[in-house]
mmCIF file of C-alpha atoms and ligand atoms in Angstrom:
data_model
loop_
_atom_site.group_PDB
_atom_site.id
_atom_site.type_symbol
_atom_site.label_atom_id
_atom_site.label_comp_id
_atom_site.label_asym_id
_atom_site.label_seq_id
_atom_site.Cartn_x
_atom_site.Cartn_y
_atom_site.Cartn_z
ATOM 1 C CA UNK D 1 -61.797 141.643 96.753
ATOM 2 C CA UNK D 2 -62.065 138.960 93.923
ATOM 3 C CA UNK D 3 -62.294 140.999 90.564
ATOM 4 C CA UNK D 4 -64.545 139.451 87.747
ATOM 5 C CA UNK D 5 -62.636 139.067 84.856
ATOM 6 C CA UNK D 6 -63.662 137.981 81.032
ATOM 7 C CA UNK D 7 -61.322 135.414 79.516
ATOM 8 C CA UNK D 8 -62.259 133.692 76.236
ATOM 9 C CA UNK D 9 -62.576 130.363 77.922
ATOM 10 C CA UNK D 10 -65.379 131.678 80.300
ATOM 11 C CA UNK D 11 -67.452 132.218 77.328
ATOM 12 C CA UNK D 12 -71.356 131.168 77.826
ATOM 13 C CA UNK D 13 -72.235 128.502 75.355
ATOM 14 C CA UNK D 14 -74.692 131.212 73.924
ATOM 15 C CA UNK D 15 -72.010 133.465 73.119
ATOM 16 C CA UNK D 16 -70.208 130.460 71.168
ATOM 17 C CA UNK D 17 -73.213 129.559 69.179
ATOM 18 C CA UNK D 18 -73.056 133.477 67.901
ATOM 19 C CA UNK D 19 -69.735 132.605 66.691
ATOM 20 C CA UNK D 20 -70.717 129.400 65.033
ATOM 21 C CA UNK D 21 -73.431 131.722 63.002
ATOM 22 C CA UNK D 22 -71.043 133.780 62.095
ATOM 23 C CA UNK D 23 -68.616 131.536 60.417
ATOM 24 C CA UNK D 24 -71.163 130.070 58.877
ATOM 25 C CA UNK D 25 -72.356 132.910 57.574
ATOM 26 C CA UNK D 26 -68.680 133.353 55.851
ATOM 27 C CA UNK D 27 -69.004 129.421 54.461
ATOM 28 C CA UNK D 28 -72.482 130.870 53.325
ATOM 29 C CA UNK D 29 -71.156 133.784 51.782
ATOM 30 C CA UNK D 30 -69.023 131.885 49.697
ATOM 31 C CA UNK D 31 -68.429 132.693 46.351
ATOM 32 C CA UNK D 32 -65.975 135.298 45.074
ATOM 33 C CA UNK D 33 -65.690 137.186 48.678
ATOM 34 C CA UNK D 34 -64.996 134.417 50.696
ATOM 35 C CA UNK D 35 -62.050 133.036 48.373
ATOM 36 C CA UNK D 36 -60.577 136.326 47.848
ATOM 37 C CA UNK D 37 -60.413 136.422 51.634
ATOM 38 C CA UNK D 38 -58.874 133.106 52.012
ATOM 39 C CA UNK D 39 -56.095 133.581 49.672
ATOM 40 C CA UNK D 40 -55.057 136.438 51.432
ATOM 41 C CA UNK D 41 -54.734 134.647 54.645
ATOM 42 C CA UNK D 42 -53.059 132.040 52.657
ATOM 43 C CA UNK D 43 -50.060 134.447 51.609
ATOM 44 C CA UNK D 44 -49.747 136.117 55.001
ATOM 45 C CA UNK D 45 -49.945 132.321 56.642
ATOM 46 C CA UNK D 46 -47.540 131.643 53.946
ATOM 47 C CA UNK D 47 -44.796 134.538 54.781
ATOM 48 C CA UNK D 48 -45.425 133.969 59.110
ATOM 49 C CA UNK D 49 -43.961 130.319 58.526
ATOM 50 C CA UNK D 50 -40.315 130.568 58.469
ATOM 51 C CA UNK D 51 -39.048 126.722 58.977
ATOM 52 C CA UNK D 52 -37.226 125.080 56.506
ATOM 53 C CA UNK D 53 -39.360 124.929 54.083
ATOM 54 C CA UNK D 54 -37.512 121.954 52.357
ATOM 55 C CA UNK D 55 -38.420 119.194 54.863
ATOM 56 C CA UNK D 56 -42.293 120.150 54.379
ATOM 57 C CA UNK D 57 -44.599 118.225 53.328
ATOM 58 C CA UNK D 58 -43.619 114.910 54.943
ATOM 59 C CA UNK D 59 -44.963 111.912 54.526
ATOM 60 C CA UNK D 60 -48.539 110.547 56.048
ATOM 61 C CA UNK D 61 -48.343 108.435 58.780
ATOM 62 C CA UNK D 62 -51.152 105.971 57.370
ATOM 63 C CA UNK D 63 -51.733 105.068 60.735
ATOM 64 C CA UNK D 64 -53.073 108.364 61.727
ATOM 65 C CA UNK D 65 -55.988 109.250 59.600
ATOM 66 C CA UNK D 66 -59.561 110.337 60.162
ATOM 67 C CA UNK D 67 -63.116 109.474 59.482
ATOM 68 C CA UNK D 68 -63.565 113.267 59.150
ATOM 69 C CA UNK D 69 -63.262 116.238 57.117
ATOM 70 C CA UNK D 70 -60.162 118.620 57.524
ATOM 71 C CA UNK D 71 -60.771 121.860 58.855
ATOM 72 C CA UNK D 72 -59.902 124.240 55.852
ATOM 73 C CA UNK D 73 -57.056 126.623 56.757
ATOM 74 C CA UNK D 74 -58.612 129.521 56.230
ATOM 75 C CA UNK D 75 -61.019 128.132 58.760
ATOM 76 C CA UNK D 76 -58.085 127.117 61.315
ATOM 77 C CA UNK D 77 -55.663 129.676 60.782
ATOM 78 C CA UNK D 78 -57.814 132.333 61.761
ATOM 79 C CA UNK D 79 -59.460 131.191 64.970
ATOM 80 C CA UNK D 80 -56.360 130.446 67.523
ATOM 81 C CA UNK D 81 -55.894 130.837 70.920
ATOM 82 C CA UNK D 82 -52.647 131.924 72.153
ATOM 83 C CA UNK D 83 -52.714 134.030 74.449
ATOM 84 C CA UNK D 84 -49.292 135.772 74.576
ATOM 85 C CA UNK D 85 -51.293 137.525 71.766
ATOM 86 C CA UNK D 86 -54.548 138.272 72.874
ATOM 87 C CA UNK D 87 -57.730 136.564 74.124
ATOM 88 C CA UNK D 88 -59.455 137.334 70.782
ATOM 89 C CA UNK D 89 -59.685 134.667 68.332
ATOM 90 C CA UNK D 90 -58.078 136.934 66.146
ATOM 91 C CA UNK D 91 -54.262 136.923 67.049
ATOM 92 C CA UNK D 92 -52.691 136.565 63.788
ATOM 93 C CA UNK D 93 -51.673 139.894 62.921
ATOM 94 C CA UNK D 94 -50.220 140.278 66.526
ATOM 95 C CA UNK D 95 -48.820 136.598 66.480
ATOM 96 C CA UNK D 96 -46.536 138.113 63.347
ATOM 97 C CA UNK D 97 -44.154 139.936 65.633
ATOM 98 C CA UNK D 98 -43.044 136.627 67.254
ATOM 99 C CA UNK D 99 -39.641 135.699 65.895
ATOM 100 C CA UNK D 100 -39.234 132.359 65.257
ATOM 101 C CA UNK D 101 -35.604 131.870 63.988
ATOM 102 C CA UNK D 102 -33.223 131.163 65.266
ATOM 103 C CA UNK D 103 -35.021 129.291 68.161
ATOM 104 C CA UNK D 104 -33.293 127.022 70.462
ATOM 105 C CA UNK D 105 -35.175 124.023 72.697
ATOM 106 C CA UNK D 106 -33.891 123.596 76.349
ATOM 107 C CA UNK D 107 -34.031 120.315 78.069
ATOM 108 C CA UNK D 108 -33.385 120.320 82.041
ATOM 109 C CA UNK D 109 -34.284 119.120 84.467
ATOM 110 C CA UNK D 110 -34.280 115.292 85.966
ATOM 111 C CA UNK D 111 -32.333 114.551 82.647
ATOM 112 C CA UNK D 112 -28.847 112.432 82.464
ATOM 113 C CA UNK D 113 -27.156 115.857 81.039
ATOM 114 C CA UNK D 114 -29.384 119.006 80.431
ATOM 115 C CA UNK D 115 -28.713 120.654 76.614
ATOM 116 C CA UNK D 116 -29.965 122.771 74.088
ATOM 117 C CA UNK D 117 -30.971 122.360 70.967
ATOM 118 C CA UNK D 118 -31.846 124.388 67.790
ATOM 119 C CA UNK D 119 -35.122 123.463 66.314
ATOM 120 C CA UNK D 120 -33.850 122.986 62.855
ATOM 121 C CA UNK D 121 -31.295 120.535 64.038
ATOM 122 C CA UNK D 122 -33.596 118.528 66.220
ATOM 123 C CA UNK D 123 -36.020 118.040 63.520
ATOM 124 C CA UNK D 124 -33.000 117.051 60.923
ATOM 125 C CA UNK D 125 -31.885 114.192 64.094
ATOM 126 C CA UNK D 126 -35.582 113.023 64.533
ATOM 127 C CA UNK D 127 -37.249 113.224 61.367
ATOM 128 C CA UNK D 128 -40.958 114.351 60.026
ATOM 129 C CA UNK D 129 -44.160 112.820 59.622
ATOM 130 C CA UNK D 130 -47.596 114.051 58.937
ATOM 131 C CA UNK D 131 -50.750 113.169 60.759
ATOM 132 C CA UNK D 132 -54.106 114.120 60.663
ATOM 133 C CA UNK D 133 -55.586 114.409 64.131
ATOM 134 C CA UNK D 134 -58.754 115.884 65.814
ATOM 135 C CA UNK D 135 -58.522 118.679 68.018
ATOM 136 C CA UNK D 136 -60.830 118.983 70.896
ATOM 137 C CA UNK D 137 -60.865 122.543 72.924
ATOM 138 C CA UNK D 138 -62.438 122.984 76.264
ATOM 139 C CA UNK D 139 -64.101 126.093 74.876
ATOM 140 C CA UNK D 140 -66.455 123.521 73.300
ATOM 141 C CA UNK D 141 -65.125 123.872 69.232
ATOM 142 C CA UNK D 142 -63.124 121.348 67.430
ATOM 143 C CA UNK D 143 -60.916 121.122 64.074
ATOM 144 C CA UNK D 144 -59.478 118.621 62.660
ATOM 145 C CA UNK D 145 -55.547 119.402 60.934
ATOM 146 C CA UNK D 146 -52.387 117.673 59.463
ATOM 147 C CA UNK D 147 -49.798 118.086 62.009
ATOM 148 C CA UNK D 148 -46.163 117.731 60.613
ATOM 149 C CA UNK D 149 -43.912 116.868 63.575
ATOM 150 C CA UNK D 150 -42.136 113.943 65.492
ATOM 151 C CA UNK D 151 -43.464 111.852 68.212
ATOM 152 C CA UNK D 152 -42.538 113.083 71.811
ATOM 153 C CA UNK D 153 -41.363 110.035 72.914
ATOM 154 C CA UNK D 154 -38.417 110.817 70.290
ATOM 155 C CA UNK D 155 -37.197 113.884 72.533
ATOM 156 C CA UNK D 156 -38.188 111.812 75.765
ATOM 157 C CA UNK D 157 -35.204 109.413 74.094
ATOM 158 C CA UNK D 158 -32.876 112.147 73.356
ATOM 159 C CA UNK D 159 -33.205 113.825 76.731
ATOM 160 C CA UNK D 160 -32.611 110.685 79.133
ATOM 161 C CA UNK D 161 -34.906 110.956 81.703
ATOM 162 C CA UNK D 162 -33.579 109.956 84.981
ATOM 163 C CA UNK D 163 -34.690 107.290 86.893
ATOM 164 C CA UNK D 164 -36.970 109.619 89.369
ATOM 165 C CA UNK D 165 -38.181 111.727 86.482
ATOM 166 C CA UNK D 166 -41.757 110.933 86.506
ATOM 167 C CA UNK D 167 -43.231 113.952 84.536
ATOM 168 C CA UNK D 168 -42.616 116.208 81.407
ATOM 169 C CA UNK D 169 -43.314 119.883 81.860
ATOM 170 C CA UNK D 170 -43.285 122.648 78.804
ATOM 171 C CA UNK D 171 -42.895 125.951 78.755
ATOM 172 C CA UNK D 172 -43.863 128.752 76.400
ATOM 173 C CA UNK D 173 -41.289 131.621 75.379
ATOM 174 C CA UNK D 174 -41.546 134.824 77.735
ATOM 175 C CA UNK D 175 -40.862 138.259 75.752
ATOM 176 C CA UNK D 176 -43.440 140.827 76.733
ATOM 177 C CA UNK D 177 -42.142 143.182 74.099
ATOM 178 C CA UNK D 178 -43.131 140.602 71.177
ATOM 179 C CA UNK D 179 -46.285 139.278 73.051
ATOM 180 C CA UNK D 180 -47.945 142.375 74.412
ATOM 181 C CA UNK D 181 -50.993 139.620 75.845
ATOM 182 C CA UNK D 182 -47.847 139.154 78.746
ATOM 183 C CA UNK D 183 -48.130 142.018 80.041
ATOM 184 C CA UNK D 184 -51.427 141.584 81.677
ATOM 185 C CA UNK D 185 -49.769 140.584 85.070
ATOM 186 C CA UNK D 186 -52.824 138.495 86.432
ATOM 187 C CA UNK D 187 -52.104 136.001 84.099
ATOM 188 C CA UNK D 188 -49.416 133.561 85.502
ATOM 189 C CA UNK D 189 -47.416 133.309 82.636
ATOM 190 C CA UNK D 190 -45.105 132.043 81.311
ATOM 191 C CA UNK D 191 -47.815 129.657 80.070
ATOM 192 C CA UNK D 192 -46.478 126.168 81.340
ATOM 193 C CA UNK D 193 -48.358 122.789 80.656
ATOM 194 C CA UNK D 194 -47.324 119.013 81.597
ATOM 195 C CA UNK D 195 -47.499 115.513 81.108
ATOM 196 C CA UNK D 196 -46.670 112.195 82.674
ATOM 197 C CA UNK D 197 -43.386 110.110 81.867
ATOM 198 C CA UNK D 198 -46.394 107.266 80.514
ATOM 199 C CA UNK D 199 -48.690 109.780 78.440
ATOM 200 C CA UNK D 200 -45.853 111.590 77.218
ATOM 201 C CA UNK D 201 -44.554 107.727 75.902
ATOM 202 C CA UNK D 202 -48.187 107.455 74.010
ATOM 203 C CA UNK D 203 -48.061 106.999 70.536
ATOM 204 C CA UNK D 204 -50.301 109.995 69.918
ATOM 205 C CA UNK D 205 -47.909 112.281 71.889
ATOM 206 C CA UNK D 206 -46.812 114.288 69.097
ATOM 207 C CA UNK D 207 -44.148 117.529 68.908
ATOM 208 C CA UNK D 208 -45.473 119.465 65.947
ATOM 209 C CA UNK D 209 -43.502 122.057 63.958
ATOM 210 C CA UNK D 210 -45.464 122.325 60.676
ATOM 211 C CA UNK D 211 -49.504 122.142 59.871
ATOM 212 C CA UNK D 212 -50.819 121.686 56.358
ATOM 213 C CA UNK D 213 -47.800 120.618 54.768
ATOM 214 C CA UNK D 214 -45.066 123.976 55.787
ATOM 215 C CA UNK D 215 -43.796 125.275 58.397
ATOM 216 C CA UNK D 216 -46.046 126.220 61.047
ATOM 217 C CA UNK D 217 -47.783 130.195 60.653
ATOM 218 C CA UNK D 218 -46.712 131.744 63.908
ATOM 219 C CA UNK D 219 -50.032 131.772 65.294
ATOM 220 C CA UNK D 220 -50.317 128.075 65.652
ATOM 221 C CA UNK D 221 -47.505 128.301 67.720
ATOM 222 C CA UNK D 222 -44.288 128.141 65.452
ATOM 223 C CA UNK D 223 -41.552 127.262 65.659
ATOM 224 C CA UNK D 224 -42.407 124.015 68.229
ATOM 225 C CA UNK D 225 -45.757 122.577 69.756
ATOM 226 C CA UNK D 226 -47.273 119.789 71.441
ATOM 227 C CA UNK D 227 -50.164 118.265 69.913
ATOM 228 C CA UNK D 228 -52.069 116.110 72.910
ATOM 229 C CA UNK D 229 -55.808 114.618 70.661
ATOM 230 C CA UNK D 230 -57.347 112.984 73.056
ATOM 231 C CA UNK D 231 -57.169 116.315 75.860
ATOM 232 C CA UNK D 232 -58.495 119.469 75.951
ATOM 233 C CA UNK D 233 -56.503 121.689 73.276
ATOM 234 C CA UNK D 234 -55.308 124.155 76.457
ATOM 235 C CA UNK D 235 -52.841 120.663 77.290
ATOM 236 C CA UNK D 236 -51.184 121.122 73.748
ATOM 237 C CA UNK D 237 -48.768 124.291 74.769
ATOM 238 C CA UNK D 238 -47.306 126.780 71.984
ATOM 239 C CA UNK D 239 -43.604 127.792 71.165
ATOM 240 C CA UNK D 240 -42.227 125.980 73.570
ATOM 241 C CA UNK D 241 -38.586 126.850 74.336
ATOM 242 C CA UNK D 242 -37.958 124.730 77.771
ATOM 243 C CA UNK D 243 -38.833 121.000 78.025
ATOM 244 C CA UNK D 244 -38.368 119.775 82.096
ATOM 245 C CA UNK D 245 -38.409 116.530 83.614
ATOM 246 C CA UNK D 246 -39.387 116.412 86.770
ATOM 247 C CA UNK D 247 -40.364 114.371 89.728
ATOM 248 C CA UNK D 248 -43.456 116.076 91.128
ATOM 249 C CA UNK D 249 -46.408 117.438 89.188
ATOM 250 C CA UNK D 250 -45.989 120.574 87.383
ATOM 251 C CA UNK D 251 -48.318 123.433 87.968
ATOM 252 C CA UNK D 252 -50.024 124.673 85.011
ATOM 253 C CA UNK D 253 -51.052 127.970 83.405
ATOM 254 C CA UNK D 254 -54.767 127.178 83.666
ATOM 255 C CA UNK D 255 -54.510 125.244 87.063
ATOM 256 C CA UNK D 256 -52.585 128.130 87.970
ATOM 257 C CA UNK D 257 -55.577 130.276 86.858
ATOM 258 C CA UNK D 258 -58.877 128.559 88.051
ATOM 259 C CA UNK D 259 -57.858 125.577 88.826
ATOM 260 C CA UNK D 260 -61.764 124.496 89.969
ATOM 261 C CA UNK D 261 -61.959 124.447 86.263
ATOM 262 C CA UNK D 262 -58.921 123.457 84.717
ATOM 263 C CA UNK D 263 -57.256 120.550 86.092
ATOM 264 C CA UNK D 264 -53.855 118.598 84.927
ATOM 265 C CA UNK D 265 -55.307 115.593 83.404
ATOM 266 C CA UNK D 266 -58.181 117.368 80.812
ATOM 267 C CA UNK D 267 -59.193 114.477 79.077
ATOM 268 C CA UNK D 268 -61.613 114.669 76.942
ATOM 269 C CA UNK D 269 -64.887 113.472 78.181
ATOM 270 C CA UNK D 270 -68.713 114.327 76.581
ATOM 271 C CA UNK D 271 -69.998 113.311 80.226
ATOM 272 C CA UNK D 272 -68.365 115.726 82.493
ATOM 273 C CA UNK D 273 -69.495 118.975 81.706
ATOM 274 C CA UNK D 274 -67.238 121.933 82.508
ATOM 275 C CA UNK D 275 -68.702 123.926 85.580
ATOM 276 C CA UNK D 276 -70.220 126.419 83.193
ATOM 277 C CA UNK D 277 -70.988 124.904 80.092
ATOM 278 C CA UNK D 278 -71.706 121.279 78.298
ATOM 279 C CA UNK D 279 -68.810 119.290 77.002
ATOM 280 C CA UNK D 280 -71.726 116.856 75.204
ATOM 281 C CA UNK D 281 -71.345 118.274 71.588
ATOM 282 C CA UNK D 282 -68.970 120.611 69.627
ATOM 283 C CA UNK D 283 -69.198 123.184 67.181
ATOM 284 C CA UNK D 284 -66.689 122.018 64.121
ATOM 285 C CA UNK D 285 -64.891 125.161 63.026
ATOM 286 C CA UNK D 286 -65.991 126.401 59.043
ATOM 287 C CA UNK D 287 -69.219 124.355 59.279
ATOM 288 C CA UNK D 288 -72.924 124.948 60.641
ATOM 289 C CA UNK D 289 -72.444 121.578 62.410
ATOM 290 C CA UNK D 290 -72.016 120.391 66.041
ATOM 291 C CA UNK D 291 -71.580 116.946 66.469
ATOM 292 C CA UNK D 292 -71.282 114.776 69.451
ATOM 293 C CA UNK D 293 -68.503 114.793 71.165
ATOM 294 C CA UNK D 294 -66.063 110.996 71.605
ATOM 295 C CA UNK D 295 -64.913 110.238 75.370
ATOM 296 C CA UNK D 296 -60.836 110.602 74.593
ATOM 297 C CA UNK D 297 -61.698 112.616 71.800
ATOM 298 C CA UNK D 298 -62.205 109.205 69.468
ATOM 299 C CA UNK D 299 -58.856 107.772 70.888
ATOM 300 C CA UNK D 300 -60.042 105.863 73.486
ATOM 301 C CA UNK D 301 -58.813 102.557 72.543
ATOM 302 C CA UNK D 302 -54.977 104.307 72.402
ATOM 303 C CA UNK D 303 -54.817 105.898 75.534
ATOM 304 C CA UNK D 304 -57.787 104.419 78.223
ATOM 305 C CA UNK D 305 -54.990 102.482 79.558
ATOM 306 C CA UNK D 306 -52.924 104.668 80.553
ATOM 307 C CA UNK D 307 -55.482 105.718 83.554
ATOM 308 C CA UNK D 308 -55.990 102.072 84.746
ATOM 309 C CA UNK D 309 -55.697 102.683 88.410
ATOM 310 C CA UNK D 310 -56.258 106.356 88.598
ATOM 311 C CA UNK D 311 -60.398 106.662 88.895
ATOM 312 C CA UNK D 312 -59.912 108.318 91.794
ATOM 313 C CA UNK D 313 -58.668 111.590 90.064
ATOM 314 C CA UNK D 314 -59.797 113.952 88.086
ATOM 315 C CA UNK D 315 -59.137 112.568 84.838
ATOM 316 C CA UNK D 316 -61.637 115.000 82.956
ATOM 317 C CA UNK D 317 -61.253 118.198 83.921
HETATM 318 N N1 LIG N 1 -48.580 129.139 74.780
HETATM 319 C C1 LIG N 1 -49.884 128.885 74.583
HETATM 320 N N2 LIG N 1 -50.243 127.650 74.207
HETATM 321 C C2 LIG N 1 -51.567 127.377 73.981
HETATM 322 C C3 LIG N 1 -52.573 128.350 74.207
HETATM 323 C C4 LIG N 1 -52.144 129.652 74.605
HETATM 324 O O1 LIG N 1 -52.943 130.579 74.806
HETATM 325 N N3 LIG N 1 -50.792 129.882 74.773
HETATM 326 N N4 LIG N 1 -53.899 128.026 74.032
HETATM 327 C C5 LIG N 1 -54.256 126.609 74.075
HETATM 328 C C6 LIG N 1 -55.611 126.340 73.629
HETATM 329 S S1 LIG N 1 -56.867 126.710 74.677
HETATM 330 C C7 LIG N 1 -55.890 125.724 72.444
HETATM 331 S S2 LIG N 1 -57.445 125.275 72.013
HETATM 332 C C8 LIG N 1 -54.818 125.494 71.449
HETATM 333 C C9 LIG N 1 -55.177 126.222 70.175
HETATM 334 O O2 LIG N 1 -54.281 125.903 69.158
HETATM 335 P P1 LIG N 1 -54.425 126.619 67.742
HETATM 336 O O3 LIG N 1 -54.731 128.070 67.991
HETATM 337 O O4 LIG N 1 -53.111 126.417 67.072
HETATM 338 O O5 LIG N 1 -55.538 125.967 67.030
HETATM 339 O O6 LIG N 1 -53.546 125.968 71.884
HETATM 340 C C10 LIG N 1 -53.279 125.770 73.275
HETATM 341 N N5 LIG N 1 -51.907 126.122 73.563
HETATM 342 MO MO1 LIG N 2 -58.616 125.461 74.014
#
């Protein structure tokens, strides 16, 4: 018997574009209302982040800038997906339960020793920097944010990947009494995602602990993130605790799912639609705008080489 179920990604395009009406009605709305509303978010956002608040803001990366707005945060921080809470939008009230300190980072796998590491002392070793990237889902909506975080080929570095170690894998924290979205049992969590060795060596390849200049708000996935631009958001995995190297392809949460739909590459691509819906435009989060959408997201020119020989796969889905 195949049961039907309703996840958020599955959601018709018209169902979407009711949801772009609505937040637009909220930038309509404006005025008094709408900012009394966003300063509240503000000061819950505010008490959910928990880093160490001394290291934030960091610096711009001047090399990573855009020829777009940034999505205001009352915009971002209250439209998430993360699952562990919920397959609402709305998971920030749930997302306060998760506990983000003390919070320690495993590395195993094909490494030259595994270890652990605490957050806090892997971001005093590596360093912060801010960047300001797009942010493409597959649901068809995009933001754009400042990241704060460290480029992944920093922890590729630390962990010293063995020689047959051809791919990275994450996983996301399992705790179904924080997370009550774990304890629907047909999802196959924990929710895993991967890389290869070469995109995980990419420049944009970027470990994220803190968004608009603090700590990250749990929802975004605090403590520790992934932020892949130029793939389909799902590929950029949330409080991660385990990093693996390995020498086979990792299975993925959404492979693991519908895997017909969700492959392991997901790059961004305007001219492969998903099965059910167009991946030609997308609806920018906090405005009454959709706007075409860029083959790697816009970062084309950074990362096209890295499928030079791989046509043959399915590079966009
Ligand atoms: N652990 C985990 N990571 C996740 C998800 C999730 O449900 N659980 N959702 C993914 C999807 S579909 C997107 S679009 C982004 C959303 O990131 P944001 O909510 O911080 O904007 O997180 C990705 N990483
Ligand atoms: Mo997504």
């Amino acid at each position: 018997m195949v049961i039907k179920r309703k996840r958020g990604w599955e959601m018709p395009e018209h169902l979407a574009t009711s949801e772009a009406l609505f937040l637009n009605r909220r930038v309509l709305i404006g005025g008094a209302a709408g900012l009394a509303a966003g300063s509240l978010l503000g000061g819950r956002a505010a008490l959910a982040a928990a880093g160490d608040q001394t290291l934030y803001p960091a610096a711009q990366n001047p090399a990573y800038t855009l020829d777009r707005a940034i999505t205001p945060e009352r915009f971002s921080a209250d439209y998430n997906n993360f699952y562990e809470f919920g397959t609402s939008k709305t998971v920030l009230p749930a997302a306060n339960a998760l506990k983000t300190h003390p919070w320690t980072l495993k590395i195993d796998g094909l490494v030259e020793k595994p270890f652990e590491i605490g957050v806090d002392d892997l971001i005093r070793k590596v360093g912060l920097e801010e960047r300001l990237y797009r942010h493409r889902c597959v649901e068809a909506w995009s933001m754009a944010v400042p990241w704060t975080g460290f480029p992944l080929s920093k922890l590729v570095a630390l962990a010293k990947p063995a020689s047959g170690a051809k791919y990275i894998r994450f996983e996301t924290f399992m705790d179904k009494a924080m997370a009550p979205g774990q304890r629907a049992f047909f999802y196959p969590w924990p929710y895993t995602e991967g890389l290869t060795l070469a995109e995980a060596g990419n420049d944009l390849a970027f470990v994220v602990t803190g968004v608009y200049g603090k700590p990250l708000p749990n929802q975004f996935g605090a403590p520790i993130r992934i932020a892949v631009p130029w793939k389909y958001g799902f590929k950029s995995a949330k409080s991660i605790v385990k990093v693996s190297f390995t020498a086979d392809r990792p299975k993925t949460f959404w492979e693991g799912l519908q895997a017909s739909e969700y492959g392991f590459w997901a790059n961004v691509n305007p001219a492969v639609p998903h099965p059910r819906w167009s991946q030609a435009t997308e609806r920018v989060l906090g405005t009454d705008q959709r706007v075409p959408t860029l083959i790697y997201n816009g970062y084309g020119e950074q990362v096209a080489g890295l499928y030079k020989g791989l046509e043959g796969e399915r590079l966009f889905l």
